[in-house]
JSON list of C-alpha atoms and ligand atoms in Angstrom, two decimals:
[
{"chain": "A", "resi": 1220, "resn": "UNK", "atom": "CA", "xyz": [118.04, 109.64, 81.92]},
{"chain": "A", "resi": 1221, "resn": "UNK", "atom": "CA", "xyz": [116.11, 108.96, 85.05]},
{"chain": "A", "resi": 1222, "resn": "UNK", "atom": "CA", "xyz": [115.13, 105.35, 85.55]},
{"chain": "A", "resi": 1223, "resn": "UNK", "atom": "CA", "xyz": [112.28, 105.25, 88.03]},
{"chain": "A", "resi": 1224, "resn": "UNK", "atom": "CA", "xyz": [112.45, 101.48, 88.28]},
{"chain": "A", "resi": 1225, "resn": "UNK", "atom": "CA", "xyz": [115.47, 101.93, 90.50]},
{"chain": "A", "resi": 1226, "resn": "UNK", "atom": "CA", "xyz": [117.40, 99.64, 88.25]},
{"chain": "A", "resi": 1227, "resn": "UNK", "atom": "CA", "xyz": [120.26, 100.06, 85.88]},
{"chain": "A", "resi": 1228, "resn": "UNK", "atom": "CA", "xyz": [120.62, 98.56, 82.46]},
{"chain": "A", "resi": 1229, "resn": "UNK", "atom": "CA", "xyz": [117.00, 97.55, 82.31]},
{"chain": "A", "resi": 1230, "resn": "UNK", "atom": "CA", "xyz": [117.04, 95.08, 85.19]},
{"chain": "A", "resi": 1231, "resn": "UNK", "atom": "CA", "xyz": [114.14, 95.64, 87.55]},
{"chain": "A", "resi": 1232, "resn": "UNK", "atom": "CA", "xyz": [115.06, 96.30, 91.15]},
{"chain": "A", "resi": 1233, "resn": "UNK", "atom": "CA", "xyz": [112.01, 95.80, 93.39]},
{"chain": "A", "resi": 1234, "resn": "UNK", "atom": "CA", "xyz": [111.13, 98.52, 95.87]},
{"chain": "A", "resi": 1235, "resn": "UNK", "atom": "CA", "xyz": [111.49, 97.64, 99.57]},
{"chain": "A", "resi": 1236, "resn": "UNK", "atom": "CA", "xyz": [108.52, 95.51, 100.54]},
{"chain": "A", "resi": 1237, "resn": "UNK", "atom": "CA", "xyz": [107.65, 94.10, 97.13]},
{"chain": "A", "resi": 1238, "resn": "UNK", "atom": "CA", "xyz": [109.13, 90.78, 98.22]},
{"chain": "A", "resi": 1239, "resn": "UNK", "atom": "CA", "xyz": [106.65, 90.43, 101.07]},
{"chain": "A", "resi": 1240, "resn": "UNK", "atom": "CA", "xyz": [103.63, 92.26, 99.66]},
{"chain": "A", "resi": 1241, "resn": "UNK", "atom": "CA", "xyz": [101.96, 91.25, 96.41]},
{"chain": "A", "resi": 1242, "resn": "UNK", "atom": "CA", "xyz": [99.67, 94.29, 96.72]},
{"chain": "A", "resi": 1243, "resn": "UNK", "atom": "CA", "xyz": [102.66, 96.64, 96.79]},
{"chain": "A", "resi": 1244, "resn": "UNK", "atom": "CA", "xyz": [104.20, 94.81, 93.83]},
{"chain": "A", "resi": 1245, "resn": "UNK", "atom": "CA", "xyz": [100.91, 95.21, 91.97]},
{"chain": "A", "resi": 1246, "resn": "UNK", "atom": "CA", "xyz": [100.86, 98.97, 92.62]},
{"chain": "A", "resi": 1247, "resn": "UNK", "atom": "CA", "xyz": [104.41, 99.23, 91.23]},
{"chain": "A", "resi": 1248, "resn": "UNK", "atom": "CA", "xyz": [103.53, 97.47, 87.98]},
{"chain": "A", "resi": 1249, "resn": "UNK", "atom": "CA", "xyz": [102.72, 101.00, 86.82]},
{"chain": "A", "resi": 1250, "resn": "UNK", "atom": "CA", "xyz": [105.83, 103.12, 87.09]},
{"chain": "A", "resi": 1251, "resn": "UNK", "atom": "CA", "xyz": [108.09, 105.54, 85.29]},
{"chain": "A", "resi": 1252, "resn": "UNK", "atom": "CA", "xyz": [111.03, 104.33, 83.28]},
{"chain": "A", "resi": 1253, "resn": "UNK", "atom": "CA", "xyz": [113.33, 106.83, 81.58]},
{"chain": "A", "resi": 1254, "resn": "UNK", "atom": "CA", "xyz": [110.60, 109.46, 81.77]},
{"chain": "A", "resi": 1255, "resn": "UNK", "atom": "CA", "xyz": [107.93, 107.22, 80.27]},
{"chain": "A", "resi": 1256, "resn": "UNK", "atom": "CA", "xyz": [105.15, 105.41, 82.05]},
{"chain": "A", "resi": 1257, "resn": "UNK", "atom": "CA", "xyz": [105.34, 101.64, 81.78]},
{"chain": "A", "resi": 1258, "resn": "UNK", "atom": "CA", "xyz": [102.62, 99.17, 82.66]},
{"chain": "A", "resi": 1259, "resn": "UNK", "atom": "CA", "xyz": [103.53, 95.55, 83.27]},
{"chain": "A", "resi": 1260, "resn": "UNK", "atom": "CA", "xyz": [99.97, 94.25, 83.29]},
{"chain": "A", "resi": 1261, "resn": "UNK", "atom": "CA", "xyz": [98.56, 95.88, 80.20]},
{"chain": "A", "resi": 1262, "resn": "UNK", "atom": "CA", "xyz": [96.67, 93.24, 78.22]},
{"chain": "A", "resi": 1263, "resn": "UNK", "atom": "CA", "xyz": [95.53, 89.75, 79.14]},
{"chain": "A", "resi": 1264, "resn": "UNK", "atom": "CA", "xyz": [98.80, 87.97, 78.39]},
{"chain": "A", "resi": 1265, "resn": "UNK", "atom": "CA", "xyz": [100.99, 90.26, 80.50]},
{"chain": "A", "resi": 1266, "resn": "UNK", "atom": "CA", "xyz": [98.42, 90.33, 83.30]},
{"chain": "A", "resi": 1267, "resn": "UNK", "atom": "CA", "xyz": [98.26, 86.50, 83.38]},
{"chain": "A", "resi": 1268, "resn": "UNK", "atom": "CA", "xyz": [102.04, 86.22, 83.39]},
{"chain": "A", "resi": 1269, "resn": "UNK", "atom": "CA", "xyz": [102.41, 88.71, 86.20]},
{"chain": "A", "resi": 1270, "resn": "UNK", "atom": "CA", "xyz": [99.91, 86.86, 88.41]},
{"chain": "A", "resi": 1271, "resn": "UNK", "atom": "CA", "xyz": [101.50, 83.50, 87.61]},
{"chain": "A", "resi": 1272, "resn": "UNK", "atom": "CA", "xyz": [104.98, 84.86, 88.40]},
{"chain": "A", "resi": 1273, "resn": "UNK", "atom": "CA", "xyz": [103.73, 85.94, 91.83]},
{"chain": "A", "resi": 1274, "resn": "UNK", "atom": "CA", "xyz": [102.18, 82.52, 92.39]},
{"chain": "A", "resi": 1275, "resn": "UNK", "atom": "CA", "xyz": [98.68, 84.00, 92.38]},
{"chain": "A", "resi": 1276, "resn": "UNK", "atom": "CA", "xyz": [97.39, 82.22, 89.30]},
{"chain": "A", "resi": 1277, "resn": "UNK", "atom": "CA", "xyz": [98.16, 78.71, 87.99]},
{"chain": "A", "resi": 1278, "resn": "UNK", "atom": "CA", "xyz": [100.74, 79.07, 85.24]},
{"chain": "A", "resi": 1279, "resn": "UNK", "atom": "CA", "xyz": [99.19, 78.62, 81.84]},
{"chain": "A", "resi": 1280, "resn": "UNK", "atom": "CA", "xyz": [95.96, 80.30, 82.94]},
{"chain": "A", "resi": 1281, "resn": "UNK", "atom": "CA", "xyz": [94.65, 82.84, 80.48]},
{"chain": "A", "resi": 1282, "resn": "UNK", "atom": "CA", "xyz": [92.63, 85.82, 81.58]},
{"chain": "A", "resi": 1283, "resn": "UNK", "atom": "CA", "xyz": [90.02, 87.55, 79.48]},
{"chain": "A", "resi": 1284, "resn": "UNK", "atom": "CA", "xyz": [89.83, 91.29, 78.87]},
{"chain": "A", "resi": 1285, "resn": "UNK", "atom": "CA", "xyz": [87.36, 91.83, 81.69]},
{"chain": "A", "resi": 1286, "resn": "UNK", "atom": "CA", "xyz": [89.69, 90.02, 84.16]},
{"chain": "A", "resi": 1287, "resn": "UNK", "atom": "CA", "xyz": [92.68, 92.09, 83.07]},
{"chain": "A", "resi": 1288, "resn": "UNK", "atom": "CA", "xyz": [90.55, 95.20, 83.49]},
{"chain": "A", "resi": 1289, "resn": "UNK", "atom": "CA", "xyz": [89.56, 94.12, 87.00]},
{"chain": "A", "resi": 1290, "resn": "UNK", "atom": "CA", "xyz": [93.21, 93.58, 87.94]},
{"chain": "A", "resi": 1291, "resn": "UNK", "atom": "CA", "xyz": [94.17, 97.04, 86.65]},
{"chain": "A", "resi": 1292, "resn": "UNK", "atom": "CA", "xyz": [91.21, 98.59, 88.49]},
{"chain": "A", "resi": 1293, "resn": "UNK", "atom": "CA", "xyz": [92.21, 96.85, 91.73]},
{"chain": "A", "resi": 1294, "resn": "UNK", "atom": "CA", "xyz": [95.73, 98.24, 91.32]},
{"chain": "A", "resi": 1295, "resn": "UNK", "atom": "CA", "xyz": [94.41, 101.80, 91.13]},
{"chain": "A", "resi": 1296, "resn": "UNK", "atom": "CA", "xyz": [92.09, 101.13, 94.07]},
{"chain": "A", "resi": 1297, "resn": "UNK", "atom": "CA", "xyz": [95.00, 99.92, 96.20]},
{"chain": "A", "resi": 1298, "resn": "UNK", "atom": "CA", "xyz": [97.14, 102.87, 95.11]},
{"chain": "A", "resi": 1299, "resn": "UNK", "atom": "CA", "xyz": [94.35, 105.27, 96.11]},
{"chain": "A", "resi": 1300, "resn": "UNK", "atom": "CA", "xyz": [93.93, 103.57, 99.50]},
{"chain": "A", "resi": 1301, "resn": "UNK", "atom": "CA", "xyz": [97.70, 103.66, 100.11]},
{"chain": "A", "resi": 1302, "resn": "UNK", "atom": "CA", "xyz": [97.58, 107.42, 99.33]},
{"chain": "A", "resi": 1303, "resn": "UNK", "atom": "CA", "xyz": [94.73, 107.95, 101.78]},
{"chain": "A", "resi": 1304, "resn": "UNK", "atom": "CA", "xyz": [96.64, 106.13, 104.49]},
{"chain": "A", "resi": 1305, "resn": "UNK", "atom": "CA", "xyz": [99.91, 107.97, 103.79]},
{"chain": "A", "resi": 1306, "resn": "UNK", "atom": "CA", "xyz": [98.10, 111.32, 103.80]},
{"chain": "A", "resi": 1307, "resn": "UNK", "atom": "CA", "xyz": [96.09, 110.37, 106.91]},
{"chain": "A", "resi": 1308, "resn": "UNK", "atom": "CA", "xyz": [92.74, 111.15, 105.32]},
{"chain": "A", "resi": 1309, "resn": "UNK", "atom": "CA", "xyz": [89.60, 109.15, 104.63]},
{"chain": "A", "resi": 1310, "resn": "UNK", "atom": "CA", "xyz": [89.53, 107.42, 101.24]},
{"chain": "A", "resi": 1311, "resn": "UNK", "atom": "CA", "xyz": [86.91, 107.82, 98.56]},
{"chain": "A", "resi": 1312, "resn": "UNK", "atom": "CA", "xyz": [84.06, 105.46, 99.56]},
{"chain": "A", "resi": 1313, "resn": "UNK", "atom": "CA", "xyz": [84.12, 103.78, 96.13]},
{"chain": "A", "resi": 1314, "resn": "UNK", "atom": "CA", "xyz": [87.71, 102.66, 96.72]},
{"chain": "A", "resi": 1315, "resn": "UNK", "atom": "CA", "xyz": [86.74, 100.92, 99.94]},
{"chain": "A", "resi": 1316, "resn": "UNK", "atom": "CA", "xyz": [83.79, 99.32, 98.17]},
{"chain": "A", "resi": 1317, "resn": "UNK", "atom": "CA", "xyz": [86.02, 98.03, 95.36]},
{"chain": "A", "resi": 1318, "resn": "UNK", "atom": "CA", "xyz": [88.53, 96.52, 97.78]},
{"chain": "A", "resi": 1319, "resn": "UNK", "atom": "CA", "xyz": [85.78, 94.90, 99.81]},
{"chain": "A", "resi": 1320, "resn": "UNK", "atom": "CA", "xyz": [84.17, 93.53, 96.65]},
{"chain": "A", "resi": 1321, "resn": "UNK", "atom": "CA", "xyz": [87.48, 91.93, 95.67]},
{"chain": "A", "resi": 1322, "resn": "UNK", "atom": "CA", "xyz": [87.76, 90.42, 99.17]},
{"chain": "A", "resi": 1323, "resn": "UNK", "atom": "CA", "xyz": [84.26, 89.00, 98.91]},
{"chain": "A", "resi": 1324, "resn": "UNK", "atom": "CA", "xyz": [84.87, 87.60, 95.44]},
{"chain": "A", "resi": 1325, "resn": "UNK", "atom": "CA", "xyz": [86.51, 84.46, 96.84]},
{"chain": "A", "resi": 1326, "resn": "UNK", "atom": "CA", "xyz": [86.02, 83.73, 100.55]},
{"chain": "A", "resi": 1327, "resn": "UNK", "atom": "CA", "xyz": [89.46, 82.98, 101.97]},
{"chain": "A", "resi": 1328, "resn": "UNK", "atom": "CA", "xyz": [89.88, 81.84, 105.54]},
{"chain": "A", "resi": 1329, "resn": "UNK", "atom": "CA", "xyz": [93.03, 82.09, 107.69]},
{"chain": "A", "resi": 1330, "resn": "UNK", "atom": "CA", "xyz": [94.92, 78.82, 107.89]},
{"chain": "A", "resi": 1331, "resn": "UNK", "atom": "CA", "xyz": [97.90, 77.58, 109.84]},
{"chain": "A", "resi": 1332, "resn": "UNK", "atom": "CA", "xyz": [100.74, 76.20, 107.75]},
{"chain": "A", "resi": 1333, "resn": "UNK", "atom": "CA", "xyz": [104.14, 75.03, 108.90]},
{"chain": "A", "resi": 1334, "resn": "UNK", "atom": "CA", "xyz": [107.36, 75.12, 106.96]},
{"chain": "A", "resi": 1335, "resn": "UNK", "atom": "CA", "xyz": [111.09, 74.93, 107.77]},
{"chain": "A", "resi": 1336, "resn": "UNK", "atom": "CA", "xyz": [110.94, 78.39, 109.36]},
{"chain": "A", "resi": 1337, "resn": "UNK", "atom": "CA", "xyz": [108.06, 77.43, 111.66]},
{"chain": "A", "resi": 1338, "resn": "UNK", "atom": "CA", "xyz": [104.38, 78.31, 111.89]},
{"chain": "A", "resi": 1339, "resn": "UNK", "atom": "CA", "xyz": [102.96, 80.62, 109.23]},
{"chain": "A", "resi": 1340, "resn": "UNK", "atom": "CA", "xyz": [99.60, 82.21, 108.64]},
{"chain": "A", "resi": 1341, "resn": "UNK", "atom": "CA", "xyz": [98.24, 81.72, 105.16]},
{"chain": "A", "resi": 1342, "resn": "UNK", "atom": "CA", "xyz": [94.81, 81.79, 103.61]},
{"chain": "A", "resi": 1343, "resn": "UNK", "atom": "CA", "xyz": [92.81, 78.97, 102.12]},
{"chain": "A", "resi": 1344, "resn": "UNK", "atom": "CA", "xyz": [89.80, 79.00, 99.91]},
{"chain": "A", "resi": 1345, "resn": "UNK", "atom": "CA", "xyz": [86.55, 78.27, 101.68]},
{"chain": "A", "resi": 1346, "resn": "UNK", "atom": "CA", "xyz": [84.18, 76.06, 99.78]},
{"chain": "A", "resi": 1347, "resn": "UNK", "atom": "CA", "xyz": [84.25, 74.69, 96.24]},
{"chain": "A", "resi": 1348, "resn": "UNK", "atom": "CA", "xyz": [86.63, 75.84, 93.56]},
{"chain": "A", "resi": 1349, "resn": "UNK", "atom": "CA", "xyz": [86.13, 79.48, 92.73]},
{"chain": "A", "resi": 1350, "resn": "UNK", "atom": "CA", "xyz": [87.19, 81.39, 89.64]},
{"chain": "A", "resi": 1351, "resn": "UNK", "atom": "CA", "xyz": [91.01, 81.48, 89.83]},
{"chain": "A", "resi": 1352, "resn": "UNK", "atom": "CA", "xyz": [91.07, 85.18, 88.95]},
{"chain": "A", "resi": 1353, "resn": "UNK", "atom": "CA", "xyz": [88.59, 85.91, 91.75]},
{"chain": "A", "resi": 1354, "resn": "UNK", "atom": "CA", "xyz": [90.93, 84.06, 94.11]},
{"chain": "A", "resi": 1355, "resn": "UNK", "atom": "CA", "xyz": [93.95, 86.03, 92.88]},
{"chain": "A", "resi": 1356, "resn": "UNK", "atom": "CA", "xyz": [92.15, 89.37, 93.29]},
{"chain": "A", "resi": 1357, "resn": "UNK", "atom": "CA", "xyz": [90.95, 88.35, 96.77]},
{"chain": "A", "resi": 1358, "resn": "UNK", "atom": "CA", "xyz": [94.51, 87.46, 97.80]},
{"chain": "A", "resi": 1359, "resn": "UNK", "atom": "CA", "xyz": [95.80, 90.80, 96.48]},
{"chain": "A", "resi": 1360, "resn": "UNK", "atom": "CA", "xyz": [93.00, 92.67, 98.26]},
{"chain": "A", "resi": 1361, "resn": "UNK", "atom": "CA", "xyz": [93.68, 90.72, 101.46]},
{"chain": "A", "resi": 1362, "resn": "UNK", "atom": "CA", "xyz": [97.35, 91.62, 101.32]},
{"chain": "A", "resi": 1363, "resn": "UNK", "atom": "CA", "xyz": [96.43, 95.29, 100.80]},
{"chain": "A", "resi": 1364, "resn": "UNK", "atom": "CA", "xyz": [94.03, 95.07, 103.73]},
{"chain": "A", "resi": 1365, "resn": "UNK", "atom": "CA", "xyz": [96.82, 93.74, 105.95]},
{"chain": "A", "resi": 1366, "resn": "UNK", "atom": "CA", "xyz": [99.13, 96.60, 104.99]},
{"chain": "A", "resi": 1367, "resn": "UNK", "atom": "CA", "xyz": [96.48, 99.28, 105.33]},
{"chain": "A", "resi": 1368, "resn": "UNK", "atom": "CA", "xyz": [95.46, 98.13, 108.81]},
{"chain": "A", "resi": 1369, "resn": "UNK", "atom": "CA", "xyz": [98.92, 97.23, 110.05]},
{"chain": "A", "resi": 1370, "resn": "UNK", "atom": "CA", "xyz": [99.85, 98.89, 113.29]},
{"chain": "A", "resi": 1371, "resn": "UNK", "atom": "CA", "xyz": [103.38, 97.57, 113.03]},
{"chain": "A", "resi": 1372, "resn": "UNK", "atom": "CA", "xyz": [106.45, 99.34, 111.76]},
{"chain": "A", "resi": 1373, "resn": "UNK", "atom": "CA", "xyz": [105.78, 98.81, 108.05]},
{"chain": "A", "resi": 1374, "resn": "UNK", "atom": "CA", "xyz": [103.69, 101.49, 106.37]},
{"chain": "A", "resi": 1375, "resn": "UNK", "atom": "CA", "xyz": [103.14, 102.20, 102.66]},
{"chain": "A", "resi": 1376, "resn": "UNK", "atom": "CA", "xyz": [104.94, 105.34, 101.50]},
{"chain": "A", "resi": 1377, "resn": "UNK", "atom": "CA", "xyz": [105.26, 107.01, 98.10]},
{"chain": "A", "resi": 1378, "resn": "UNK", "atom": "CA", "xyz": [108.75, 107.56, 96.77]},
{"chain": "A", "resi": 1379, "resn": "UNK", "atom": "CA", "xyz": [109.69, 111.17, 97.41]},
{"chain": "A", "resi": 1380, "resn": "UNK", "atom": "CA", "xyz": [111.73, 111.57, 94.23]},
{"chain": "A", "resi": 1381, "resn": "UNK", "atom": "CA", "xyz": [110.23, 113.89, 91.63]},
{"chain": "A", "resi": 1382, "resn": "UNK", "atom": "CA", "xyz": [108.80, 111.95, 88.70]},
{"chain": "A", "resi": 1383, "resn": "UNK", "atom": "CA", "xyz": [108.86, 108.56, 90.47]},
{"chain": "A", "resi": 1384, "resn": "UNK", "atom": "CA", "xyz": [105.46, 107.00, 91.17]},
{"chain": "A", "resi": 1385, "resn": "UNK", "atom": "CA", "xyz": [106.59, 103.84, 92.95]},
{"chain": "A", "resi": 1386, "resn": "UNK", "atom": "CA", "xyz": [105.58, 102.96, 96.50]},
{"chain": "A", "resi": 1387, "resn": "UNK", "atom": "CA", "xyz": [107.57, 101.11, 99.12]},
{"chain": "A", "resi": 1388, "resn": "UNK", "atom": "CA", "xyz": [107.06, 99.80, 102.64]},
{"chain": "A", "resi": 1389, "resn": "UNK", "atom": "CA", "xyz": [108.77, 102.12, 105.06]},
{"chain": "A", "resi": 1390, "resn": "UNK", "atom": "CA", "xyz": [110.43, 100.20, 107.84]},
{"chain": "A", "resi": 1391, "resn": "UNK", "atom": "CA", "xyz": [112.05, 103.19, 109.51]},
{"chain": "A", "resi": 1392, "resn": "UNK", "atom": "CA", "xyz": [111.02, 106.82, 109.51]},
{"chain": "A", "resi": 1393, "resn": "UNK", "atom": "CA", "xyz": [114.00, 108.19, 107.65]},
{"chain": "A", "resi": 1394, "resn": "UNK", "atom": "CA", "xyz": [113.59, 106.39, 104.37]},
{"chain": "A", "resi": 1395, "resn": "UNK", "atom": "CA", "xyz": [112.07, 108.57, 101.64]},
{"chain": "A", "resi": 1396, "resn": "UNK", "atom": "CA", "xyz": [113.05, 106.88, 98.38]},
{"chain": "A", "resi": 1397, "resn": "UNK", "atom": "CA", "xyz": [112.11, 103.64, 96.68]},
{"chain": "A", "resi": 1398, "resn": "UNK", "atom": "CA", "xyz": [115.71, 102.97, 95.67]},
{"chain": "A", "resi": 1399, "resn": "UNK", "atom": "CA", "xyz": [119.26, 104.26, 96.12]},
{"chain": "A", "resi": 1400, "resn": "UNK", "atom": "CA", "xyz": [118.99, 105.50, 92.53]},
{"chain": "A", "resi": 1401, "resn": "UNK", "atom": "CA", "xyz": [116.07, 107.79, 93.39]},
{"chain": "A", "resi": 1402, "resn": "UNK", "atom": "CA", "xyz": [117.90, 109.02, 96.49]},
{"chain": "A", "resi": 1403, "resn": "UNK", "atom": "CA", "xyz": [121.01, 109.81, 94.44]},
{"chain": "A", "resi": 1404, "resn": "UNK", "atom": "CA", "xyz": [118.92, 111.67, 91.89]},
{"chain": "A", "resi": 1405, "resn": "UNK", "atom": "CA", "xyz": [117.30, 113.87, 94.56]},
{"chain": "A", "resi": 1406, "resn": "UNK", "atom": "CA", "xyz": [120.66, 114.61, 96.18]},
{"chain": "A", "resi": 1407, "resn": "UNK", "atom": "CA", "xyz": [122.10, 115.55, 92.79]},
{"chain": "A", "resi": 1408, "resn": "UNK", "atom": "CA", "xyz": [119.13, 117.86, 92.11]},
{"chain": "A", "resi": 1409, "resn": "UNK", "atom": "CA", "xyz": [119.56, 119.54, 95.51]},
{"chain": "A", "resi": 1410, "resn": "UNK", "atom": "CA", "xyz": [123.27, 119.99, 94.88]},
{"chain": "A", "resi": 1411, "resn": "UNK", "atom": "CA", "xyz": [122.53, 121.55, 91.49]},
{"chain": "A", "resi": 1412, "resn": "UNK", "atom": "CA", "xyz": [119.90, 123.88, 93.02]},
{"chain": "A", "resi": 1413, "resn": "UNK", "atom": "CA", "xyz": [122.35, 125.03, 95.69]},
{"chain": "A", "resi": 1414, "resn": "UNK", "atom": "CA", "xyz": [124.96, 125.95, 93.11]},
{"chain": "A", "resi": 1415, "resn": "UNK", "atom": "CA", "xyz": [122.57, 127.32, 90.49]},
{"chain": "A", "resi": 1416, "resn": "UNK", "atom": "CA", "xyz": [120.05, 129.45, 92.41]},
{"chain": "A", "resi": 1417, "resn": "UNK", "atom": "CA", "xyz": [116.99, 130.54, 90.48]},
{"chain": "A", "resi": 1418, "resn": "UNK", "atom": "CA", "xyz": [117.35, 134.14, 89.12]},
{"chain": "A", "resi": 1419, "resn": "UNK", "atom": "CA", "xyz": [114.49, 135.45, 91.25]},
{"chain": "A", "resi": 1420, "resn": "UNK", "atom": "CA", "xyz": [115.56, 133.67, 94.42]},
{"chain": "B", "resi": 1797, "resn": "LIG", "atom": "ZN1", "xyz": [111.59, 106.17, 93.41]}
]
């Protein structure tokens, strides 16, 4: 059976770009696995764990139902904005409003940090402690904003394999699949089609 996660034996293989983009990783928490849709952030416990695993929420934090709903809504907003960008069309105004509301939920300012690899740009919370979920959603929205407005060589692209709903960051024009597994599946389908033409073809 098709495994849209790109993994084998149940192990999750991230799509290209998930390591650098929490917004992309969020979008891919809803994906197809063996023909069924899976959702990694359904419910407050899973949503809290996912944010903590990405370093976006202090571990041990517990979200309420409304917070989990906001996270899921932001995911669909980001997915819709990625689609608009990939299809080179204007997004639905509500999606822009939702992203901007998440950005405004916790004012984050750019900050210079320095680690062993040198200077880095990060964001820091402006003002007194805000709701940690607001901060997490603002960071996710900020990451999405960076990807959407990037003029560099990394653009969000939907996997071209039938039945796969994952997105990846395309770093060169040729890449069309989120994983080698999806690429293999498409090549196998093309091979089959070539040797088994449709009766009315
Ligand atoms: Zn795929």
